[in-house]
Structures are given as C-alpha cells and as structure tokens.
Amino acid sequence: VEGRDCIMIDDIVDSAGTLCNAAEALKKAGAASVSAYVTHGVLSGKAVERVEKSVLSSLVITDTIMTTEAVKKAKNIRVISVAPLLGEAIKRISSETSVSSLFD
C-alpha cells in the first residue's frame, strides 16, 4: 500500500473502531491516503468523533439510516442518497422489467 491511495469498502459501520484502526494501519504501512465507502452508517456513540479524529480523508455513507446532526456537520463524512436507485428498482419490479440492467 506504500504510496497508494487506499479505499476501504464495507457494508456497515457502527462504532467505527475497526474502520479507524484499519485506516491507521494502512497509513502506518505507507498509504498516501485512506477513504472508506460504507452502505449503512449507524455511527453510534462516539463514532462520528472517532472518524473526525482519524486518519480517514473521507468516509462516504448512504442515507439508508437517518443521519444525525453530528454526521451532517462532520468535516470528513459525506452522505449520498440511494433513494433514486431504490425507487427505480421498485418501479421496475412492479412493472416486471429488468432490475439487473440498473447495474450494467
């Protein structure tokens, strides 16, 4: 990972302890930067504070879980919406058209 921009991908982040520890390990191994992309950002307890103080350049989560004010104000956390994708999938299912073509 030395000199590389590293991207971590996960399905869920709760306390962010493991995520932040992994980012720290990558930086210690010489990573130029570390970003994380996570589907469900639970971010309970002091998770937001932990992410803000971590070496993560960015954490991107989706809006599958309602975000708190702390998440909205965090300097290195970004929330993206999956509503259009889910809406289109539901529409295609109800009209019996291809859902898999959404991912082509």
PDB file of C-alpha atoms in Angstrom:
ATOM      1  CA  VAL A   1       0.000   0.000   0.000  1.00  0.00           C
ATOM      2  CA  GLU A   2       3.012   2.257   0.234  1.00  0.00           C
ATOM      3  CA  GLY A   3       2.409   5.486  -1.640  1.00  0.00           C
ATOM      4  CA  ARG A   4      -1.078   4.427  -2.730  1.00  0.00           C
ATOM      5  CA  ASP A   5      -4.488   5.983  -2.187  1.00  0.00           C
ATOM      6  CA  CYS A   6      -6.409   3.240  -0.377  1.00  0.00           C
ATOM      7  CA  ILE A   7     -10.150   2.662  -0.424  1.00  0.00           C
ATOM      8  CA  MET A   8     -11.919   0.503   2.139  1.00  0.00           C
ATOM      9  CA  ILE A   9     -15.416  -0.817   1.383  1.00  0.00           C
ATOM     10  CA  ASP A  10     -17.787  -2.273   3.969  1.00  0.00           C
ATOM     11  CA  ASP A  11     -21.472  -2.943   4.454  1.00  0.00           C
ATOM     12  CA  ILE A  12     -21.931  -1.320   7.864  1.00  0.00           C
ATOM     13  CA  VAL A  13     -20.075   0.909  10.317  1.00  0.00           C
ATOM     14  CA  ASP A  14     -21.315   1.210  13.888  1.00  0.00           C
ATOM     15  CA  SER A  15     -18.724   2.368  16.424  1.00  0.00           C
ATOM     16  CA  ALA A  16     -16.125   2.993  13.661  1.00  0.00           C
ATOM     17  CA  GLY A  17     -13.389   1.484  15.835  1.00  0.00           C
ATOM     18  CA  THR A  18     -12.384  -1.239  13.387  1.00  0.00           C
ATOM     19  CA  LEU A  19     -12.649   1.140  10.437  1.00  0.00           C
ATOM     20  CA  CYS A  20     -10.434   3.776  12.051  1.00  0.00           C
ATOM     21  CA  ASN A  21      -7.925   1.161  13.242  1.00  0.00           C
ATOM     22  CA  ALA A  22      -7.698  -0.276   9.728  1.00  0.00           C
ATOM     23  CA  ALA A  23      -7.171   3.202   8.285  1.00  0.00           C
ATOM     24  CA  GLU A  24      -4.404   3.817  10.829  1.00  0.00           C
ATOM     25  CA  ALA A  25      -2.726   0.516   9.906  1.00  0.00           C
ATOM     26  CA  LEU A  26      -2.806   1.440   6.212  1.00  0.00           C
ATOM     27  CA  LYS A  27      -1.280   4.851   6.907  1.00  0.00           C
ATOM     28  CA  LYS A  28       1.442   3.254   9.056  1.00  0.00           C
ATOM     29  CA  ALA A  29       2.153   0.917   6.135  1.00  0.00           C
ATOM     30  CA  GLY A  30       2.766   3.962   3.951  1.00  0.00           C
ATOM     31  CA  ALA A  31      -0.614   4.659   2.329  1.00  0.00           C
ATOM     32  CA  ALA A  32      -0.793   8.144   0.852  1.00  0.00           C
ATOM     33  CA  SER A  33      -4.465   8.449   1.836  1.00  0.00           C
ATOM     34  CA  VAL A  34      -7.311   6.296   3.113  1.00  0.00           C
ATOM     35  CA  SER A  35     -11.001   6.681   2.285  1.00  0.00           C
ATOM     36  CA  ALA A  36     -13.922   4.433   3.204  1.00  0.00           C
ATOM     37  CA  TYR A  37     -17.230   3.727   1.498  1.00  0.00           C
ATOM     38  CA  VAL A  38     -19.901   2.092   3.654  1.00  0.00           C
ATOM     39  CA  THR A  39     -23.504   1.246   2.837  1.00  0.00           C
ATOM     40  CA  HIS A  40     -25.078   1.631   6.279  1.00  0.00           C
ATOM     41  CA  GLY A  41     -23.659   4.325   8.549  1.00  0.00           C
ATOM     42  CA  VAL A  42     -25.015   3.539  12.015  1.00  0.00           C
ATOM     43  CA  LEU A  43     -22.304   5.680  13.649  1.00  0.00           C
ATOM     44  CA  SER A  44     -23.404   5.149  17.249  1.00  0.00           C
ATOM     45  CA  GLY A  45     -21.868   6.538  20.412  1.00  0.00           C
ATOM     46  CA  LYS A  46     -18.660   8.452  19.745  1.00  0.00           C
ATOM     47  CA  ALA A  47     -18.273   7.098  16.208  1.00  0.00           C
ATOM     48  CA  VAL A  48     -18.550  10.482  14.473  1.00  0.00           C
ATOM     49  CA  GLU A  49     -15.941  11.984  16.793  1.00  0.00           C
ATOM     50  CA  ARG A  50     -13.720   8.940  16.209  1.00  0.00           C
ATOM     51  CA  VAL A  51     -13.979   9.326  12.416  1.00  0.00           C
ATOM     52  CA  GLU A  52     -13.290  13.070  12.585  1.00  0.00           C
ATOM     53  CA  LYS A  53     -10.128  12.475  14.635  1.00  0.00           C
ATOM     54  CA  SER A  54      -8.971   9.574  12.474  1.00  0.00           C
ATOM     55  CA  VAL A  55      -6.592   9.495   9.512  1.00  0.00           C
ATOM     56  CA  LEU A  56      -9.515   8.886   7.152  1.00  0.00           C
ATOM     57  CA  SER A  57      -9.576  11.542   4.477  1.00  0.00           C
ATOM     58  CA  SER A  58     -13.239  10.731   3.870  1.00  0.00           C
ATOM     59  CA  LEU A  59     -16.000   8.379   4.903  1.00  0.00           C
ATOM     60  CA  VAL A  60     -18.873   8.110   2.449  1.00  0.00           C
ATOM     61  CA  ILE A  61     -22.123   6.540   3.686  1.00  0.00           C
ATOM     62  CA  THR A  62     -25.607   6.213   2.202  1.00  0.00           C
ATOM     63  CA  ASP A  63     -28.857   7.518   3.592  1.00  0.00           C
ATOM     64  CA  THR A  64     -30.257   4.059   4.396  1.00  0.00           C
ATOM     65  CA  ILE A  65     -30.139   5.131   8.063  1.00  0.00           C
ATOM     66  CA  MET A  66     -31.258   8.614   9.076  1.00  0.00           C
ATOM     67  CA  THR A  67     -28.225  10.801   9.705  1.00  0.00           C
ATOM     68  CA  THR A  68     -27.696  12.807  12.866  1.00  0.00           C
ATOM     69  CA  GLU A  69     -26.711  16.465  13.082  1.00  0.00           C
ATOM     70  CA  ALA A  70     -23.219  15.348  14.108  1.00  0.00           C
ATOM     71  CA  VAL A  71     -22.883  13.358  10.877  1.00  0.00           C
ATOM     72  CA  LYS A  72     -24.154  16.295   8.826  1.00  0.00           C
ATOM     73  CA  LYS A  73     -21.587  18.619  10.440  1.00  0.00           C
ATOM     74  CA  ALA A  74     -18.624  16.230  10.257  1.00  0.00           C
ATOM     75  CA  LYS A  75     -15.819  17.528   8.063  1.00  0.00           C
ATOM     76  CA  ASN A  76     -14.835  14.170   6.592  1.00  0.00           C
ATOM     77  CA  ILE A  77     -18.187  12.338   6.369  1.00  0.00           C
ATOM     78  CA  ARG A  78     -20.323  12.582   3.243  1.00  0.00           C
ATOM     79  CA  VAL A  79     -23.803  11.129   2.828  1.00  0.00           C
ATOM     80  CA  ILE A  80     -25.123  10.095  -0.573  1.00  0.00           C
ATOM     81  CA  SER A  81     -28.706   9.159  -1.352  1.00  0.00           C
ATOM     82  CA  VAL A  82     -29.738   5.739  -2.614  1.00  0.00           C
ATOM     83  CA  ALA A  83     -33.404   6.796  -2.877  1.00  0.00           C
ATOM     84  CA  PRO A  84     -33.381   7.228  -6.682  1.00  0.00           C
ATOM     85  CA  LEU A  85     -31.820   3.787  -7.174  1.00  0.00           C
ATOM     86  CA  LEU A  86     -34.229   2.065  -4.777  1.00  0.00           C
ATOM     87  CA  GLY A  87     -37.195   3.903  -6.296  1.00  0.00           C
ATOM     88  CA  GLU A  88     -36.219   2.819  -9.785  1.00  0.00           C
ATOM     89  CA  ALA A  89     -35.729  -0.781  -8.626  1.00  0.00           C
ATOM     90  CA  ILE A  90     -39.193  -0.820  -7.015  1.00  0.00           C
ATOM     91  CA  LYS A  91     -40.711   0.654 -10.178  1.00  0.00           C
ATOM     92  CA  ARG A  92     -39.051  -2.000 -12.337  1.00  0.00           C
ATOM     93  CA  ILE A  93     -40.133  -4.807 -10.048  1.00  0.00           C
ATOM     94  CA  SER A  94     -43.746  -3.609 -10.115  1.00  0.00           C
ATOM     95  CA  SER A  95     -43.699  -3.322 -13.913  1.00  0.00           C
ATOM     96  CA  GLU A  96     -41.886  -6.661 -14.239  1.00  0.00           C
ATOM     97  CA  THR A  97     -38.922  -5.187 -16.107  1.00  0.00           C
ATOM     98  CA  SER A  98     -35.224  -5.831 -15.576  1.00  0.00           C
ATOM     99  CA  VAL A  99     -33.704  -4.747 -12.287  1.00  0.00           C
ATOM    100  CA  SER A 100     -30.294  -6.180 -13.141  1.00  0.00           C
ATOM    101  CA  SER A 101     -29.938  -3.773 -16.083  1.00  0.00           C
ATOM    102  CA  LEU A 102     -29.689  -0.958 -13.492  1.00  0.00           C
ATOM    103  CA  PHE A 103     -26.170  -2.190 -12.821  1.00  0.00           C
ATOM    104  CA  ASP A 104     -24.920  -2.546 -16.413  1.00  0.00           C
TER     105      ASP A 104
END
